C-alpha cells in the first residue's frame, strides 16, 4: 500500500474509533526500538490533521535488567531531546529489591505499566499510546491460546481500553503490519536499538515470534490475517451472546438457573457472574467443580474453594458466593 493511502486510512480509523483528538494529552511509550520510534515521530512531525493532533509527551522506562540498559537509556535521551513538539520527556528507572529470575516478562510489564500510570497522572496526560501492531496482535492471541486463557482474552488487544476513569490505553497501529509502519513517517527512522533479549527463545513470546508464527506462515502466508480474523469473529460472537449470558447470570442470582445446561455454557455463566463481583483469578477446573456440585442430585450442600479465601457454596438448589 502506498504511504499516502496508508496514512489516510490510519487517520480515518483514528476518527472512526475516536482514539484521540486535539483535546487529548498523549504519553507515548518509547522503548528505543523501531516501532515505538516511528510512533513517536508520526505523532510529533506535525503532519496530523489539526482536529486529531494531540499534545504529546514521551516516556522511556529503563527496567535495569539488560547489560545494555544504560546504553539504550542514553540513546533514547538523545532521541527525545531532538524530538520537536514534546511537552514532557520522562526517563524513568525501575529499581528491584530483588532482580526477578522467573516470570521476568510479566513482572517487567507490570512494573512498566505502573510507572506509566504514575507519570501520566503526574503530567495530566489522559491517553497512553503504544506501538503494538498487527504482528504483535497475532502473537498475543496465540500466546493466550496456548496458556489456556478465557474466550474474552482470545480476542486480542483492543485499539482502545479504559485503564481508569480518566486514563485510556490506545494502540493506533493494530491494523498495520510491522513492515507497513515504515510508510507512516516522512523522515525514516535510521537509528534504533534492538533488544537482544527479543532473540532469546527461552521466552514464550520470542519462540512464537521467531519460530512458531514463521512456521505457520510456511503453511499459509495469510496465517496472521487468519488468526486476527478468528479473534474478530470470536469478539462478534461474544457480543451477540452477551445478552443471553447476562440473563443466565440474573437467573443464577435469583436462584432458578437451569443447571441442566451443558457444562461449557454454565462455566461461561459462572465466569461472567464472578467477574461482576471482581473475582477474576479463577481456574476453569474450579468452575467445573462448582457445576458438577450443582448438577449432583444426590447432595444438598457442598463447597468449592477459590483464591483469596472466596467460596462457592451450594445450599440446596442455589449457588452462593462467600467472599473471603
PDB file of C-alpha atoms in Angstrom:
ATOM      1  CA  UNK A   1       0.000   0.000   0.000  1.00  0.00           C
ATOM      2  CA  UNK A   2       1.310   3.444  -0.900  1.00  0.00           C
ATOM      3  CA  UNK A   3       2.392   5.581   2.107  1.00  0.00           C
ATOM      4  CA  UNK A   4      -0.137   8.312   1.298  1.00  0.00           C
ATOM      5  CA  UNK A   5      -3.013   5.797   1.293  1.00  0.00           C
ATOM      6  CA  UNK A   6      -1.626   4.147   4.432  1.00  0.00           C
ATOM      7  CA  UNK A   7      -1.599   7.450   6.310  1.00  0.00           C
ATOM      8  CA  UNK A   8      -5.070   8.415   5.081  1.00  0.00           C
ATOM      9  CA  UNK A   9      -6.531   5.077   6.172  1.00  0.00           C
ATOM     10  CA  UNK A  10      -4.960   5.378   9.611  1.00  0.00           C
ATOM     11  CA  UNK A  11      -6.310   8.889  10.106  1.00  0.00           C
ATOM     12  CA  UNK A  12      -9.775   7.679   9.106  1.00  0.00           C
ATOM     13  CA  UNK A  13      -9.555   4.844  11.674  1.00  0.00           C
ATOM     14  CA  UNK A  14      -8.464   7.236  14.417  1.00  0.00           C
ATOM     15  CA  UNK A  15     -11.516   9.384  13.775  1.00  0.00           C
ATOM     16  CA  UNK A  16     -13.906   6.424  13.473  1.00  0.00           C
ATOM     17  CA  UNK A  17     -12.656   4.733  16.648  1.00  0.00           C
ATOM     18  CA  UNK A  18     -12.169   8.055  18.474  1.00  0.00           C
ATOM     19  CA  UNK A  19      -8.697   7.015  19.610  1.00  0.00           C
ATOM     20  CA  UNK A  20      -7.561  10.569  20.354  1.00  0.00           C
ATOM     21  CA  UNK A  21      -8.073  14.158  19.214  1.00  0.00           C
ATOM     22  CA  UNK A  22      -6.741  17.677  19.651  1.00  0.00           C
ATOM     23  CA  UNK A  23      -8.114  17.919  23.197  1.00  0.00           C
ATOM     24  CA  UNK A  24      -6.031  14.964  24.411  1.00  0.00           C
ATOM     25  CA  UNK A  25      -2.599  14.820  26.005  1.00  0.00           C
ATOM     26  CA  UNK A  26      -0.965  11.531  24.999  1.00  0.00           C
ATOM     27  CA  UNK A  27       2.002   9.826  26.658  1.00  0.00           C
ATOM     28  CA  UNK A  28       3.965   7.766  24.118  1.00  0.00           C
ATOM     29  CA  UNK A  29       5.672   4.625  25.400  1.00  0.00           C
ATOM     30  CA  UNK A  30       9.161   4.687  23.836  1.00  0.00           C
ATOM     31  CA  UNK A  31      11.478   1.688  24.072  1.00  0.00           C
ATOM     32  CA  UNK A  32      14.306   2.583  21.703  1.00  0.00           C
ATOM     33  CA  UNK A  33      13.132   0.065  19.104  1.00  0.00           C
ATOM     34  CA  UNK A  34      11.976   0.853  15.568  1.00  0.00           C
ATOM     35  CA  UNK A  35       8.231   0.601  16.179  1.00  0.00           C
ATOM     36  CA  UNK A  36       7.968   2.985  19.121  1.00  0.00           C
ATOM     37  CA  UNK A  37      10.332   5.477  17.472  1.00  0.00           C
ATOM     38  CA  UNK A  38       8.125   5.510  14.379  1.00  0.00           C
ATOM     39  CA  UNK A  39       5.091   6.061  16.593  1.00  0.00           C
ATOM     40  CA  UNK A  40       6.829   8.978  18.316  1.00  0.00           C
ATOM     41  CA  UNK A  41       7.887  10.534  15.027  1.00  0.00           C
ATOM     42  CA  UNK A  42       4.452  10.073  13.445  1.00  0.00           C
ATOM     43  CA  UNK A  43       2.807  11.885  16.370  1.00  0.00           C
ATOM     44  CA  UNK A  44       5.298  14.783  16.507  1.00  0.00           C
ATOM     45  CA  UNK A  45       6.363  15.529  12.939  1.00  0.00           C
ATOM     46  CA  UNK A  46       3.413  17.902  12.530  1.00  0.00           C
ATOM     47  CA  UNK A  47       1.575  16.200   9.671  1.00  0.00           C
ATOM     48  CA  UNK A  48      -1.547  15.039  11.501  1.00  0.00           C
ATOM     49  CA  UNK A  49      -4.765  16.937  10.774  1.00  0.00           C
ATOM     50  CA  UNK A  50      -5.393  19.665  13.315  1.00  0.00           C
ATOM     51  CA  UNK A  51      -8.528  18.031  14.728  1.00  0.00           C
ATOM     52  CA  UNK A  52      -6.663  14.881  15.825  1.00  0.00           C
ATOM     53  CA  UNK A  53      -3.238  16.316  16.681  1.00  0.00           C
ATOM     54  CA  UNK A  54      -2.914  15.851  20.462  1.00  0.00           C
ATOM     55  CA  UNK A  55      -0.396  17.292  22.852  1.00  0.00           C
ATOM     56  CA  UNK A  56       2.431  14.737  23.025  1.00  0.00           C
ATOM     57  CA  UNK A  57       4.731  13.656  25.840  1.00  0.00           C
ATOM     58  CA  UNK A  58       7.046  10.645  25.845  1.00  0.00           C
ATOM     59  CA  UNK A  59       8.213   8.180  28.454  1.00  0.00           C
ATOM     60  CA  UNK A  60      11.145   5.778  28.388  1.00  0.00           C
ATOM     61  CA  UNK A  61      11.445   3.181  31.155  1.00  0.00           C
ATOM     62  CA  UNK A  62      14.784   1.584  31.965  1.00  0.00           C
ATOM     63  CA  UNK A  63      13.981  -1.808  33.506  1.00  0.00           C
ATOM     64  CA  UNK A  64      17.638  -2.203  34.541  1.00  0.00           C
ATOM     65  CA  UNK A  65      17.548  -5.868  33.554  1.00  0.00           C
ATOM     66  CA  UNK A  66      19.831  -5.873  30.473  1.00  0.00           C
ATOM     67  CA  UNK A  67      23.544  -5.332  30.130  1.00  0.00           C
ATOM     68  CA  UNK A  68      22.994  -2.580  27.561  1.00  0.00           C
ATOM     69  CA  UNK A  69      20.285  -0.803  29.592  1.00  0.00           C
ATOM     70  CA  UNK A  70      22.295   2.374  30.175  1.00  0.00           C
ATOM     71  CA  UNK A  71      23.407   2.476  26.527  1.00  0.00           C
ATOM     72  CA  UNK A  72      19.760   2.315  25.467  1.00  0.00           C
ATOM     73  CA  UNK A  73      18.746   4.989  28.001  1.00  0.00           C
ATOM     74  CA  UNK A  74      21.476   7.319  26.716  1.00  0.00           C
ATOM     75  CA  UNK A  75      20.303   6.764  23.144  1.00  0.00           C
ATOM     76  CA  UNK A  76      16.642   7.459  23.978  1.00  0.00           C
ATOM     77  CA  UNK A  77      17.578  10.607  25.917  1.00  0.00           C
ATOM     78  CA  UNK A  78      19.276  11.913  22.787  1.00  0.00           C
ATOM     79  CA  UNK A  79      16.290  10.986  20.606  1.00  0.00           C
ATOM     80  CA  UNK A  80      13.811  12.710  22.930  1.00  0.00           C
ATOM     81  CA  UNK A  81      15.946  15.840  23.199  1.00  0.00           C
ATOM     82  CA  UNK A  82      15.904  16.084  19.379  1.00  0.00           C
ATOM     83  CA  UNK A  83      12.180  15.395  19.023  1.00  0.00           C
ATOM     84  CA  UNK A  84      10.090  18.512  18.342  1.00  0.00           C
ATOM     85  CA  UNK A  85       6.784  19.393  19.935  1.00  0.00           C
ATOM     86  CA  UNK A  86       7.188  17.293  23.101  1.00  0.00           C
ATOM     87  CA  UNK A  87       5.506  18.637  26.223  1.00  0.00           C
ATOM     88  CA  UNK A  88       7.346  16.344  28.664  1.00  0.00           C
ATOM     89  CA  UNK A  89      10.293  13.985  28.251  1.00  0.00           C
ATOM     90  CA  UNK A  90      10.176  11.395  31.046  1.00  0.00           C
ATOM     91  CA  UNK A  91      13.038   8.975  31.712  1.00  0.00           C
ATOM     92  CA  UNK A  92      12.257   6.522  34.496  1.00  0.00           C
ATOM     93  CA  UNK A  93      14.210   3.649  36.059  1.00  0.00           C
ATOM     94  CA  UNK A  94      12.740   0.589  37.744  1.00  0.00           C
ATOM     95  CA  UNK A  95      14.569  -0.391  40.917  1.00  0.00           C
ATOM     96  CA  UNK A  96      14.217  -4.001  42.046  1.00  0.00           C
ATOM     97  CA  UNK A  97      14.522  -5.157  45.650  1.00  0.00           C
ATOM     98  CA  UNK A  98      15.357  -8.496  44.084  1.00  0.00           C
ATOM     99  CA  UNK A  99      16.013  -8.930  40.362  1.00  0.00           C
ATOM    100  CA  UNK A 100      13.406 -11.378  39.011  1.00  0.00           C
ATOM    101  CA  UNK A 101      14.557 -14.718  37.630  1.00  0.00           C
ATOM    102  CA  UNK A 102      11.127 -16.244  36.900  1.00  0.00           C
ATOM    103  CA  UNK A 103       8.193 -14.697  35.026  1.00  0.00           C
ATOM    104  CA  UNK A 104      10.576 -11.885  34.085  1.00  0.00           C
ATOM    105  CA  UNK A 105       8.481 -10.625  31.161  1.00  0.00           C
ATOM    106  CA  UNK A 106       5.289 -10.478  33.226  1.00  0.00           C
ATOM    107  CA  UNK A 107       6.914  -8.747  36.200  1.00  0.00           C
ATOM    108  CA  UNK A 108       8.672  -6.215  33.956  1.00  0.00           C
ATOM    109  CA  UNK A 109       5.418  -5.495  32.137  1.00  0.00           C
ATOM    110  CA  UNK A 110       3.522  -4.942  35.397  1.00  0.00           C
ATOM    111  CA  UNK A 111       6.164  -2.552  36.744  1.00  0.00           C
ATOM    112  CA  UNK A 112       6.346  -0.764  33.381  1.00  0.00           C
ATOM    113  CA  UNK A 113       2.620  -0.057  33.289  1.00  0.00           C
ATOM    114  CA  UNK A 114       2.566   1.011  36.950  1.00  0.00           C
ATOM    115  CA  UNK A 115       5.292   3.526  36.132  1.00  0.00           C
ATOM    116  CA  UNK A 116       3.477   4.804  33.042  1.00  0.00           C
ATOM    117  CA  UNK A 117       0.242   5.247  35.009  1.00  0.00           C
ATOM    118  CA  UNK A 118       2.051   7.253  37.679  1.00  0.00           C
ATOM    119  CA  UNK A 119       3.787   9.527  35.158  1.00  0.00           C
ATOM    120  CA  UNK A 120       0.601  10.040  33.131  1.00  0.00           C
ATOM    121  CA  UNK A 121      -1.224  11.159  36.268  1.00  0.00           C
ATOM    122  CA  UNK A 122       1.661  13.438  37.256  1.00  0.00           C
ATOM    123  CA  UNK A 123       1.769  15.283  33.919  1.00  0.00           C
ATOM    124  CA  UNK A 124      -2.019  15.218  33.357  1.00  0.00           C
ATOM    125  CA  UNK A 125      -1.865  13.003  30.285  1.00  0.00           C
ATOM    126  CA  UNK A 126      -5.158  11.230  29.650  1.00  0.00           C
ATOM    127  CA  UNK A 127      -4.006   8.728  26.983  1.00  0.00           C
ATOM    128  CA  UNK A 128      -1.112   6.257  26.921  1.00  0.00           C
ATOM    129  CA  UNK A 129      -0.148   5.288  23.367  1.00  0.00           C
ATOM    130  CA  UNK A 130       1.813   2.175  22.405  1.00  0.00           C
ATOM    131  CA  UNK A 131       3.145   0.944  19.056  1.00  0.00           C
ATOM    132  CA  UNK A 132       1.605  -2.548  19.095  1.00  0.00           C
ATOM    133  CA  UNK A 133       0.896  -3.644  15.520  1.00  0.00           C
ATOM    134  CA  UNK A 134      -0.865  -6.478  13.704  1.00  0.00           C
ATOM    135  CA  UNK A 135       2.051  -8.915  14.101  1.00  0.00           C
ATOM    136  CA  UNK A 136       2.036  -8.285  17.863  1.00  0.00           C
ATOM    137  CA  UNK A 137      -1.706  -8.909  17.867  1.00  0.00           C
ATOM    138  CA  UNK A 138      -1.374 -12.353  16.274  1.00  0.00           C
ATOM    139  CA  UNK A 139       1.424 -13.212  18.701  1.00  0.00           C
ATOM    140  CA  UNK A 140      -0.730 -12.172  21.663  1.00  0.00           C
ATOM    141  CA  UNK A 141      -3.706 -14.249  20.520  1.00  0.00           C
ATOM    142  CA  UNK A 142      -1.568 -17.363  20.088  1.00  0.00           C
ATOM    143  CA  UNK A 143       0.167 -16.762  23.414  1.00  0.00           C
ATOM    144  CA  UNK A 144      -3.169 -16.502  25.231  1.00  0.00           C
ATOM    145  CA  UNK A 145      -4.478 -19.582  23.441  1.00  0.00           C
ATOM    146  CA  UNK A 146      -1.506 -21.735  24.445  1.00  0.00           C
ATOM    147  CA  UNK A 147      -1.827 -20.571  28.064  1.00  0.00           C
ATOM    148  CA  UNK A 148      -5.454 -21.699  28.203  1.00  0.00           C
ATOM    149  CA  UNK A 149      -6.899 -18.209  28.552  1.00  0.00           C
ATOM    150  CA  UNK A 150     -10.612 -17.497  28.554  1.00  0.00           C
ATOM    151  CA  UNK A 151     -12.595 -16.587  25.467  1.00  0.00           C
ATOM    152  CA  UNK A 152     -12.637 -12.858  26.160  1.00  0.00           C
ATOM    153  CA  UNK A 153      -8.813 -12.883  26.251  1.00  0.00           C
ATOM    154  CA  UNK A 154      -8.569 -14.633  22.876  1.00  0.00           C
ATOM    155  CA  UNK A 155      -9.999 -11.611  21.079  1.00  0.00           C
ATOM    156  CA  UNK A 156      -6.611  -9.903  21.311  1.00  0.00           C
ATOM    157  CA  UNK A 157      -5.698  -6.366  22.308  1.00  0.00           C
ATOM    158  CA  UNK A 158      -8.372  -3.703  21.754  1.00  0.00           C
ATOM    159  CA  UNK A 159      -7.402  -0.483  19.947  1.00  0.00           C
ATOM    160  CA  UNK A 160      -8.702   1.464  22.939  1.00  0.00           C
ATOM    161  CA  UNK A 161      -9.348   0.443  26.506  1.00  0.00           C
ATOM    162  CA  UNK A 162     -10.106   2.236  29.745  1.00  0.00           C
ATOM    163  CA  UNK A 163      -7.470   1.868  32.447  1.00  0.00           C
ATOM    164  CA  UNK A 164      -9.056   4.249  34.954  1.00  0.00           C
ATOM    165  CA  UNK A 165     -11.838   6.808  34.803  1.00  0.00           C
ATOM    166  CA  UNK A 166      -9.534   9.385  33.247  1.00  0.00           C
ATOM    167  CA  UNK A 167      -6.821   7.294  31.562  1.00  0.00           C
ATOM    168  CA  UNK A 168      -7.083   5.400  28.274  1.00  0.00           C
ATOM    169  CA  UNK A 169      -4.668   2.983  26.616  1.00  0.00           C
ATOM    170  CA  UNK A 170      -4.603   3.382  22.825  1.00  0.00           C
ATOM    171  CA  UNK A 171      -2.942   1.216  20.162  1.00  0.00           C
ATOM    172  CA  UNK A 172      -3.425   3.043  16.839  1.00  0.00           C
ATOM    173  CA  UNK A 173      -1.247   0.662  14.753  1.00  0.00           C
ATOM    174  CA  UNK A 174      -3.095  -2.602  15.452  1.00  0.00           C
ATOM    175  CA  UNK A 175      -4.385  -2.940  11.892  1.00  0.00           C
ATOM    176  CA  UNK A 176      -0.943  -2.349  10.336  1.00  0.00           C
ATOM    177  CA  UNK A 177       1.829  -4.885   9.882  1.00  0.00           C
ATOM    178  CA  UNK A 178       5.296  -4.186  11.221  1.00  0.00           C
ATOM    179  CA  UNK A 179       6.521  -3.689   7.642  1.00  0.00           C
ATOM    180  CA  UNK A 180       3.808  -1.109   6.924  1.00  0.00           C
ATOM    181  CA  UNK A 181       4.941   1.136   9.788  1.00  0.00           C
ATOM    182  CA  UNK A 182       7.888   2.263   7.660  1.00  0.00           C
ATOM    183  CA  UNK A 183       5.495   4.073   5.316  1.00  0.00           C
ATOM    184  CA  UNK A 184       3.863   6.152   8.037  1.00  0.00           C
ATOM    185  CA  UNK A 185       6.663   8.635   8.653  1.00  0.00           C
ATOM    186  CA  UNK A 186       8.085  11.011   6.070  1.00  0.00           C
ATOM    187  CA  UNK A 187      11.521  11.040   7.711  1.00  0.00           C
ATOM    188  CA  UNK A 188      12.603   7.391   8.073  1.00  0.00           C
ATOM    189  CA  UNK A 189      13.908   6.170  11.408  1.00  0.00           C
ATOM    190  CA  UNK A 190      17.567   5.426  10.708  1.00  0.00           C
ATOM    191  CA  UNK A 191      18.873   4.660  14.178  1.00  0.00           C
ATOM    192  CA  UNK A 192      17.450   2.441  16.900  1.00  0.00           C
ATOM    193  CA  UNK A 193      18.492  -0.150  19.469  1.00  0.00           C
ATOM    194  CA  UNK A 194      17.428  -3.774  19.180  1.00  0.00           C
ATOM    195  CA  UNK A 195      16.664  -5.548  22.441  1.00  0.00           C
ATOM    196  CA  UNK A 196      18.919  -8.610  22.248  1.00  0.00           C
ATOM    197  CA  UNK A 197      16.653 -10.492  24.684  1.00  0.00           C
ATOM    198  CA  UNK A 198      13.974 -10.482  21.958  1.00  0.00           C
ATOM    199  CA  UNK A 199      16.011 -13.193  20.208  1.00  0.00           C
ATOM    200  CA  UNK A 200      16.157 -15.466  23.265  1.00  0.00           C
ATOM    201  CA  UNK A 201      13.684 -18.264  22.548  1.00  0.00           C
ATOM    202  CA  UNK A 202      13.539 -19.411  26.150  1.00  0.00           C
ATOM    203  CA  UNK A 203      10.851 -16.733  26.419  1.00  0.00           C
ATOM    204  CA  UNK A 204       7.492 -17.933  25.121  1.00  0.00           C
ATOM    205  CA  UNK A 205       6.648 -14.830  23.101  1.00  0.00           C
ATOM    206  CA  UNK A 206      10.031 -14.875  21.375  1.00  0.00           C
ATOM    207  CA  UNK A 207       9.540 -18.518  20.430  1.00  0.00           C
ATOM    208  CA  UNK A 208       6.173 -17.633  18.947  1.00  0.00           C
ATOM    209  CA  UNK A 209       7.651 -14.653  17.064  1.00  0.00           C
ATOM    210  CA  UNK A 210      10.756 -16.313  15.673  1.00  0.00           C
ATOM    211  CA  UNK A 211       9.751 -19.962  15.251  1.00  0.00           C
ATOM    212  CA  UNK A 212       6.062 -20.791  15.511  1.00  0.00           C
ATOM    213  CA  UNK A 213       4.492 -17.933  13.549  1.00  0.00           C
ATOM    214  CA  UNK A 214       7.049 -18.243  10.690  1.00  0.00           C
ATOM    215  CA  UNK A 215       6.253 -21.973  10.572  1.00  0.00           C
ATOM    216  CA  UNK A 216       2.539 -21.191  10.360  1.00  0.00           C
ATOM    217  CA  UNK A 217       3.269 -18.756   7.528  1.00  0.00           C
ATOM    218  CA  UNK A 218       5.050 -21.572   5.699  1.00  0.00           C
ATOM    219  CA  UNK A 219       1.765 -23.478   5.838  1.00  0.00           C
ATOM    220  CA  UNK A 220      -0.236 -20.410   4.760  1.00  0.00           C
ATOM    221  CA  UNK A 221       1.150 -16.956   4.007  1.00  0.00           C
ATOM    222  CA  UNK A 222      -2.097 -15.471   5.291  1.00  0.00           C
ATOM    223  CA  UNK A 223      -1.705 -17.071   8.731  1.00  0.00           C
ATOM    224  CA  UNK A 224      -1.537 -13.748  10.601  1.00  0.00           C
ATOM    225  CA  UNK A 225      -4.658 -12.240   8.948  1.00  0.00           C
ATOM    226  CA  UNK A 226      -6.493 -15.527   9.553  1.00  0.00           C
ATOM    227  CA  UNK A 227      -5.525 -15.571  13.256  1.00  0.00           C
ATOM    228  CA  UNK A 228      -6.731 -11.997  13.673  1.00  0.00           C
ATOM    229  CA  UNK A 229      -9.875 -12.711  11.661  1.00  0.00           C
ATOM    230  CA  UNK A 230     -10.657 -15.591  14.028  1.00  0.00           C
ATOM    231  CA  UNK A 231     -10.283 -13.245  17.020  1.00  0.00           C
ATOM    232  CA  UNK A 232     -12.580 -10.660  15.406  1.00  0.00           C
ATOM    233  CA  UNK A 233     -15.269 -13.283  14.706  1.00  0.00           C
ATOM    234  CA  UNK A 234     -14.954 -14.530  18.278  1.00  0.00           C
ATOM    235  CA  UNK A 235     -15.438 -10.982  19.583  1.00  0.00           C
ATOM    236  CA  UNK A 236     -18.539 -10.627  17.399  1.00  0.00           C
ATOM    237  CA  UNK A 237     -19.975 -13.902  18.704  1.00  0.00           C
ATOM    238  CA  UNK A 238     -19.298 -12.814  22.273  1.00  0.00           C
ATOM    239  CA  UNK A 239     -21.134  -9.553  21.667  1.00  0.00           C
ATOM    240  CA  UNK A 240     -24.151 -11.478  20.345  1.00  0.00           C
ATOM    241  CA  UNK A 241     -24.061 -13.969  23.231  1.00  0.00           C
ATOM    242  CA  UNK A 242     -23.583 -11.387  25.967  1.00  0.00           C
ATOM    243  CA  UNK A 243     -27.285 -10.623  26.416  1.00  0.00           C
ATOM    244  CA  UNK A 244     -28.125 -14.315  26.893  1.00  0.00           C
ATOM    245  CA  UNK A 245     -25.250 -14.865  29.325  1.00  0.00           C
ATOM    246  CA  UNK A 246     -26.325 -11.793  31.304  1.00  0.00           C
ATOM    247  CA  UNK A 247     -29.833 -13.245  31.540  1.00  0.00           C
ATOM    248  CA  UNK A 248     -28.434 -16.542  32.818  1.00  0.00           C
ATOM    249  CA  UNK A 249     -26.424 -14.624  35.451  1.00  0.00           C
ATOM    250  CA  UNK A 250     -29.655 -12.971  36.583  1.00  0.00           C
ATOM    251  CA  UNK A 251     -31.296 -16.424  36.743  1.00  0.00           C
ATOM    252  CA  UNK A 252     -28.397 -17.650  38.871  1.00  0.00           C
ATOM    253  CA  UNK A 253     -28.714 -14.740  41.287  1.00  0.00           C
ATOM    254  CA  UNK A 254     -32.468 -15.291  41.571  1.00  0.00           C
ATOM    255  CA  UNK A 255     -31.975 -18.999  42.265  1.00  0.00           C
ATOM    256  CA  UNK A 256     -33.540 -20.514  39.176  1.00  0.00           C
ATOM    257  CA  UNK A 257     -30.677 -21.118  36.749  1.00  0.00           C
ATOM    258  CA  UNK A 258     -31.179 -24.277  34.685  1.00  0.00           C
ATOM    259  CA  UNK A 259     -28.274 -26.460  35.829  1.00  0.00           C
ATOM    260  CA  UNK A 260     -29.121 -28.959  33.094  1.00  0.00           C
ATOM    261  CA  UNK A 261     -27.438 -26.676  30.571  1.00  0.00           C
ATOM    262  CA  UNK A 262     -24.189 -28.073  29.096  1.00  0.00           C
ATOM    263  CA  UNK A 263     -21.052 -27.719  31.201  1.00  0.00           C
ATOM    264  CA  UNK A 264     -19.229 -25.242  28.858  1.00  0.00           C
ATOM    265  CA  UNK A 265     -22.231 -22.891  28.866  1.00  0.00           C
ATOM    266  CA  UNK A 266     -22.522 -22.970  32.640  1.00  0.00           C
ATOM    267  CA  UNK A 267     -18.791 -22.266  33.014  1.00  0.00           C
ATOM    268  CA  UNK A 268     -19.236 -19.108  30.906  1.00  0.00           C
ATOM    269  CA  UNK A 269     -22.148 -18.041  33.110  1.00  0.00           C
ATOM    270  CA  UNK A 270     -20.073 -18.524  36.275  1.00  0.00           C
ATOM    271  CA  UNK A 271     -17.160 -16.594  34.746  1.00  0.00           C
ATOM    272  CA  UNK A 272     -19.465 -13.668  33.991  1.00  0.00           C
ATOM    273  CA  UNK A 273     -21.033 -13.825  37.432  1.00  0.00           C
ATOM    274  CA  UNK A 274     -17.695 -13.823  39.248  1.00  0.00           C
ATOM    275  CA  UNK A 275     -16.327 -11.022  37.045  1.00  0.00           C
ATOM    276  CA  UNK A 276     -19.322  -8.973  38.130  1.00  0.00           C
ATOM    277  CA  UNK A 277     -18.090  -9.411  41.707  1.00  0.00           C
ATOM    278  CA  UNK A 278     -14.481  -8.508  40.770  1.00  0.00           C
ATOM    279  CA  UNK A 279     -13.240 -12.091  41.201  1.00  0.00           C
ATOM    280  CA  UNK A 280     -11.006 -12.749  38.209  1.00  0.00           C
ATOM    281  CA  UNK A 281      -8.371 -15.248  39.318  1.00  0.00           C
ATOM    282  CA  UNK A 282     -10.422 -18.425  38.960  1.00  0.00           C
ATOM    283  CA  UNK A 283      -9.411 -21.639  37.217  1.00  0.00           C
ATOM    284  CA  UNK A 284     -11.867 -23.334  34.879  1.00  0.00           C
ATOM    285  CA  UNK A 285     -11.456 -26.590  36.807  1.00  0.00           C
ATOM    286  CA  UNK A 286     -12.815 -24.815  39.898  1.00  0.00           C
ATOM    287  CA  UNK A 287     -15.833 -23.645  37.932  1.00  0.00           C
ATOM    288  CA  UNK A 288     -16.331 -27.138  36.546  1.00  0.00           C
ATOM    289  CA  UNK A 289     -16.272 -28.470  40.125  1.00  0.00           C
ATOM    290  CA  UNK A 290     -18.986 -25.959  41.037  1.00  0.00           C
ATOM    291  CA  UNK A 291     -21.105 -27.016  38.060  1.00  0.00           C
ATOM    292  CA  UNK A 292     -20.704 -30.712  38.936  1.00  0.00           C
ATOM    293  CA  UNK A 293     -21.675 -29.861  42.509  1.00  0.00           C
ATOM    294  CA  UNK A 294     -24.875 -28.197  41.291  1.00  0.00           C
ATOM    295  CA  UNK A 295     -25.680 -30.979  38.828  1.00  0.00           C
ATOM    296  CA  UNK A 296     -25.409 -33.687  41.503  1.00  0.00           C
ATOM    297  CA  UNK A 297     -28.962 -34.506  42.588  1.00  0.00           C
ATOM    298  CA  UNK A 298     -27.789 -36.677  45.469  1.00  0.00           C
ATOM    299  CA  UNK A 299     -26.388 -33.896  47.656  1.00  0.00           C
ATOM    300  CA  UNK A 300     -27.853 -30.693  49.104  1.00  0.00           C
ATOM    301  CA  UNK A 301     -24.701 -28.874  50.238  1.00  0.00           C
ATOM    302  CA  UNK A 302     -21.079 -28.525  49.175  1.00  0.00           C
ATOM    303  CA  UNK A 303     -18.231 -26.030  48.803  1.00  0.00           C
ATOM    304  CA  UNK A 304     -15.624 -25.116  46.185  1.00  0.00           C
ATOM    305  CA  UNK A 305     -12.633 -23.099  47.417  1.00  0.00           C
ATOM    306  CA  UNK A 306     -11.404 -20.223  45.240  1.00  0.00           C
ATOM    307  CA  UNK A 307      -8.386 -17.919  45.547  1.00  0.00           C
ATOM    308  CA  UNK A 308      -8.347 -15.359  48.353  1.00  0.00           C
ATOM    309  CA  UNK A 309     -10.495 -17.443  50.724  1.00  0.00           C
ATOM    310  CA  UNK A 310     -13.509 -16.963  48.452  1.00  0.00           C
ATOM    311  CA  UNK A 311     -16.022 -19.799  48.443  1.00  0.00           C
ATOM    312  CA  UNK A 312     -18.699 -21.098  46.108  1.00  0.00           C
ATOM    313  CA  UNK A 313     -21.295 -22.755  48.323  1.00  0.00           C
ATOM    314  CA  UNK A 314     -24.231 -24.914  47.335  1.00  0.00           C
ATOM    315  CA  UNK A 315     -27.188 -24.552  49.647  1.00  0.00           C
ATOM    316  CA  UNK A 316     -29.873 -26.886  48.372  1.00  0.00           C
ATOM    317  CA  UNK A 317     -30.612 -25.742  44.816  1.00  0.00           C
ATOM    318  CA  UNK A 318     -28.781 -22.421  44.980  1.00  0.00           C
ATOM    319  CA  UNK A 319     -25.150 -21.486  44.418  1.00  0.00           C
ATOM    320  CA  UNK A 320     -23.843 -18.622  46.551  1.00  0.00           C
ATOM    321  CA  UNK A 321     -20.593 -16.673  46.614  1.00  0.00           C
ATOM    322  CA  UNK A 322     -18.976 -16.055  50.012  1.00  0.00           C
ATOM    323  CA  UNK A 323     -16.155 -13.539  49.685  1.00  0.00           C
ATOM    324  CA  UNK A 324     -13.165 -14.053  51.978  1.00  0.00           C
TER     325      UNK A 324
END
